[in-house]
Coordinates of C-alpha atoms in Angstrom, one line a residue:
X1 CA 0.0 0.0 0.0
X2 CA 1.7 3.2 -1.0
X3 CA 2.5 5.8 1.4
X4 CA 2.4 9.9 1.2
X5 CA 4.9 12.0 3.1
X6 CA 2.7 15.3 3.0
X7 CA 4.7 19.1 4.3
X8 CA 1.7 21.7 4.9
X9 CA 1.6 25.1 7.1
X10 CA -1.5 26.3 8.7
X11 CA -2.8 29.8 10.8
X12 CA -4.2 27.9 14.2
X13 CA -6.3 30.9 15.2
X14 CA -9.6 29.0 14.2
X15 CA -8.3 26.0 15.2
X16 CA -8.1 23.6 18.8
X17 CA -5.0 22.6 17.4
X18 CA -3.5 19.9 15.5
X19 CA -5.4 17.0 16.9
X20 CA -8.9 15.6 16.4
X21 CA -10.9 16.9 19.8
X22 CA -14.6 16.6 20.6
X23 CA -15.0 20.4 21.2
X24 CA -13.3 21.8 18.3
X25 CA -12.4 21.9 14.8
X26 CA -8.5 20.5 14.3
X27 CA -6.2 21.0 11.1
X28 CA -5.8 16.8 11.4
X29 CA -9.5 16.4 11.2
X30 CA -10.1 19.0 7.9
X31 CA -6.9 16.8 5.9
X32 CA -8.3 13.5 7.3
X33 CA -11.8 14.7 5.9
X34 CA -10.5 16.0 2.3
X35 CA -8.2 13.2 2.0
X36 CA -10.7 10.3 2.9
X37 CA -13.3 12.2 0.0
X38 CA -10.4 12.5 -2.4
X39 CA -9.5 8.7 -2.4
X40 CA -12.6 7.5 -1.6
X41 CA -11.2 5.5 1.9
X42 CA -11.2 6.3 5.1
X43 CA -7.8 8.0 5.6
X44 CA -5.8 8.4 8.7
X45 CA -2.9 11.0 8.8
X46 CA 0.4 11.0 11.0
X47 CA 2.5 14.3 12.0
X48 CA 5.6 14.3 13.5
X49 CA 3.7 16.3 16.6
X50 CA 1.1 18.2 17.5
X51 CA 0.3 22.1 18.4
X52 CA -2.1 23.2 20.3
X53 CA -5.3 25.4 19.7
X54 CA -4.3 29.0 17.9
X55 CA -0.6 27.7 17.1
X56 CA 0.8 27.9 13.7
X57 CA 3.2 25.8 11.8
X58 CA 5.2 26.9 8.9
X59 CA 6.2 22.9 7.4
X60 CA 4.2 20.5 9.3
X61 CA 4.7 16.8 8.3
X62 CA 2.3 13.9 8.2
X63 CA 2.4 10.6 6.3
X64 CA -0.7 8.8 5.3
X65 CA -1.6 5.1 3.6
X66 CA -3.9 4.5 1.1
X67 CA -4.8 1.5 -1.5
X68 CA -5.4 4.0 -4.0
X69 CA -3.9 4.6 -7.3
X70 CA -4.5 8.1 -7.6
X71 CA -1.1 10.5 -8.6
X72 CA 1.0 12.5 -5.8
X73 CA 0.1 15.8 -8.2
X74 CA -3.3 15.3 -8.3
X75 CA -3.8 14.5 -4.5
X76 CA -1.7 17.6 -4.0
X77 CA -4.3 19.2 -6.6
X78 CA -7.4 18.7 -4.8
X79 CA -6.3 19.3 -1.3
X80 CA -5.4 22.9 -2.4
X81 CA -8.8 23.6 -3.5
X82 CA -11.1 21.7 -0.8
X83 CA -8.9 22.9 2.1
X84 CA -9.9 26.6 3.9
X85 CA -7.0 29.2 2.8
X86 CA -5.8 29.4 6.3
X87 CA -4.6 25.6 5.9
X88 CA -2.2 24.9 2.4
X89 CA -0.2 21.7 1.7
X90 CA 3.1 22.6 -0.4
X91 CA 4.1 18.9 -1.2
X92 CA 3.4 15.5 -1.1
X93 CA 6.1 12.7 -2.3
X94 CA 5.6 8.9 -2.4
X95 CA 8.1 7.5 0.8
X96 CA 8.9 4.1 1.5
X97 CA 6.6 2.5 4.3
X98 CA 9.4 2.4 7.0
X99 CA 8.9 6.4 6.9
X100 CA 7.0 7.6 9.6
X101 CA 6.4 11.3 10.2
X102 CA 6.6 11.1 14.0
X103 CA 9.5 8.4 14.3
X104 CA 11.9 9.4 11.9
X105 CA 11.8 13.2 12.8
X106 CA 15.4 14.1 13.9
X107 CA 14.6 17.9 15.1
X108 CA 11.8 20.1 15.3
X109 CA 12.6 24.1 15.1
X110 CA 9.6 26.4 17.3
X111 CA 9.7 30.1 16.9
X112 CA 8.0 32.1 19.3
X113 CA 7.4 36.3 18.6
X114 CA 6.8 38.5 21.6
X115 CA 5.6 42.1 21.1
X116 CA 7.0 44.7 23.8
X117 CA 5.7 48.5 24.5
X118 CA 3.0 50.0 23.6
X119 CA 2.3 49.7 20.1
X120 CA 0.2 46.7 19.0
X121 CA -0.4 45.8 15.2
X122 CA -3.9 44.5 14.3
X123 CA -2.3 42.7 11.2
X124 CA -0.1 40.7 13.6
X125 CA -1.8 40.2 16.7
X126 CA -2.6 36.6 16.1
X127 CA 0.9 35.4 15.9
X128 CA 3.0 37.3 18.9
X129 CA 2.5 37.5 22.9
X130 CA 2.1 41.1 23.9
X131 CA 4.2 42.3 26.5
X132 CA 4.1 45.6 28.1
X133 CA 6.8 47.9 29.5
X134 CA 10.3 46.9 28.8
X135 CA 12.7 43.5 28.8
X136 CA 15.9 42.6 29.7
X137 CA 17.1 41.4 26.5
X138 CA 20.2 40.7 27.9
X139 CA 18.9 38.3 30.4
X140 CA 16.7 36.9 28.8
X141 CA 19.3 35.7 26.3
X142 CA 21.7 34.7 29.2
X143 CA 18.9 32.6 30.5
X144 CA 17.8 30.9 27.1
X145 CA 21.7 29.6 27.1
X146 CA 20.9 27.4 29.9
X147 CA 18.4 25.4 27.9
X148 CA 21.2 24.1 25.6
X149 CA 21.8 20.3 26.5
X150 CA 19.5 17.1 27.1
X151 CA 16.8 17.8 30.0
X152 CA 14.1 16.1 31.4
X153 CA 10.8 17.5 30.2
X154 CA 8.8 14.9 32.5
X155 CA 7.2 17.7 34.4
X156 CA 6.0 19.0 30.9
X157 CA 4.4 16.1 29.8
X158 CA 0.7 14.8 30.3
X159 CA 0.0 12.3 32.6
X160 CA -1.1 9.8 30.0
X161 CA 1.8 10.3 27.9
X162 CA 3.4 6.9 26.6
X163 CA 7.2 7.6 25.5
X164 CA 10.6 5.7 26.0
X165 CA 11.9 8.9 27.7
X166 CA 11.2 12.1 28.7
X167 CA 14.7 13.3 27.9
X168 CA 14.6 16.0 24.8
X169 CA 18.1 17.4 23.7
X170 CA 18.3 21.2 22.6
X171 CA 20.5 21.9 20.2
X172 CA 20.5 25.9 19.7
X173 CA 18.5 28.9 21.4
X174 CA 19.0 32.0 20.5
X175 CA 17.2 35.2 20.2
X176 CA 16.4 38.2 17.6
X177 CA 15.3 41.7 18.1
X178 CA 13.5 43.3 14.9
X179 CA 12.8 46.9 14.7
X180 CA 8.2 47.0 14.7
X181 CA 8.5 49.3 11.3
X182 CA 10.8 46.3 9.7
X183 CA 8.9 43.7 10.3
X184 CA 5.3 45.0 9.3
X185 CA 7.0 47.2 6.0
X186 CA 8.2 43.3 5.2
X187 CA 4.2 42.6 5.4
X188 CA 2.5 46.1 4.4
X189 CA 4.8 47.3 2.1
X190 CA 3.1 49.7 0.0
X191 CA 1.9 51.6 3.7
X192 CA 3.4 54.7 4.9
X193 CA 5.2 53.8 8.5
X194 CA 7.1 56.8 9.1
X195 CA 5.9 57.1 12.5
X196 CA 5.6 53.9 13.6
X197 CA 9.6 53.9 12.5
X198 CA 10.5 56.9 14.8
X199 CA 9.3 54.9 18.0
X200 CA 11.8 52.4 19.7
X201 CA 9.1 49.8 19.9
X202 CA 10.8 46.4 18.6
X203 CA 9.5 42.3 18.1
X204 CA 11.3 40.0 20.0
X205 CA 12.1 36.7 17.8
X206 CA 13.7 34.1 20.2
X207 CA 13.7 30.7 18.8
X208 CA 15.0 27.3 20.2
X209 CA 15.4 23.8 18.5
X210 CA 14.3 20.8 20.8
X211 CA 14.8 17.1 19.2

């Protein structure tokens, strides 16, 4: 039976997150759905994790079965016309059945944008953490340093969980400061941001690279 390795990105702001739940709508439940009326099976789809509700992923990856014939291309074809535009799949590749999104994943990169002062953008409120009032950029970075290494995450884990270990290994942390008028004259080019550039308001881009 052949199997699809499938890279997408989604906006989780309408979403409970990754995983089918009984009082929400989840990103795996709308492929599951397209993909089950595409190939005319029931489908069931893999990813290497899951986020939850309102989170965002830039290159998700799932793998999925199926006894059908039907081409990579035109599976990639339909799912970008029955899935919502918040929710886009930018490949899918046949893969050898000892692939399996979850299992075979070797890192997993999570960026996280924090917005400090008092300026607040209504084009990008859905995808930072406002923060008033100033940071310590320097200790915050000092702090992010002592991440680096294999920890136990046990205390981070639900109760439930089912894993070999708890021990996760992060590889590199590090943090970026943007100037505000940079990053939204990246996104709303043609506005005019002259005062927004005069302020020293500035994003906060830390990111960190668990296993």
């Amino acid at each position: 039976m052949p199997r699809y390795k499938i890279t997408f990105a989604y906006k989780g702001t309408n979403y409970c997150g990754w995983q089918v739940q009984p009082n929400g709508t989840a990103i795996q439940q709308l492929i599951e759905a397209v993909l089950t009326q595409v190939l005319q099976e029931v489908i069931k789809v893999k990813a290497s994790g899951r986020t939850d509700a309102g989170v965002h992923a830039l290159a998700q990856v799932a793998h999925f079965d199926t006894s059908n014939l039907l081409s990579s291309d035109k599976i990639l074809q339909a799912m970008r016309l029955m899935l919502p535009d918040d929710i886009f799949v930018s490949s899918i590749a046949t893969v050898d059945d000892s692939f399996d999104a979850q299992l075979s994943a070797v890192k997993k990169t999570y960026i996280y944008l924090v917005n400090y002062g008092e300026l607040r953008s209504p084009f990008l409120h859905d995808y930072y953490w406002q923060v008033g009032g100033e940071l310590n950029l320097a200790a915050m970075n000092q702090c992010l340093q002592l991440l680096v290494g294999e920890h136990d995450f046990t205390s981070f884990t639900a109760s439930d969980a089912v894993t070999k270990t708890f021990n996760r290994s992060l590889f590199d942390v590090g943090m970026k400061v943007f100037d505000y008028h940079q990053v939204l004259h990246k996104l709303l080019g043609a506005f005019d941001l002259t005062d927004i550039a005069q302020s020293n308001n500035q994003l906060v881009y830390p990111t960190r690279t668990p296993s």
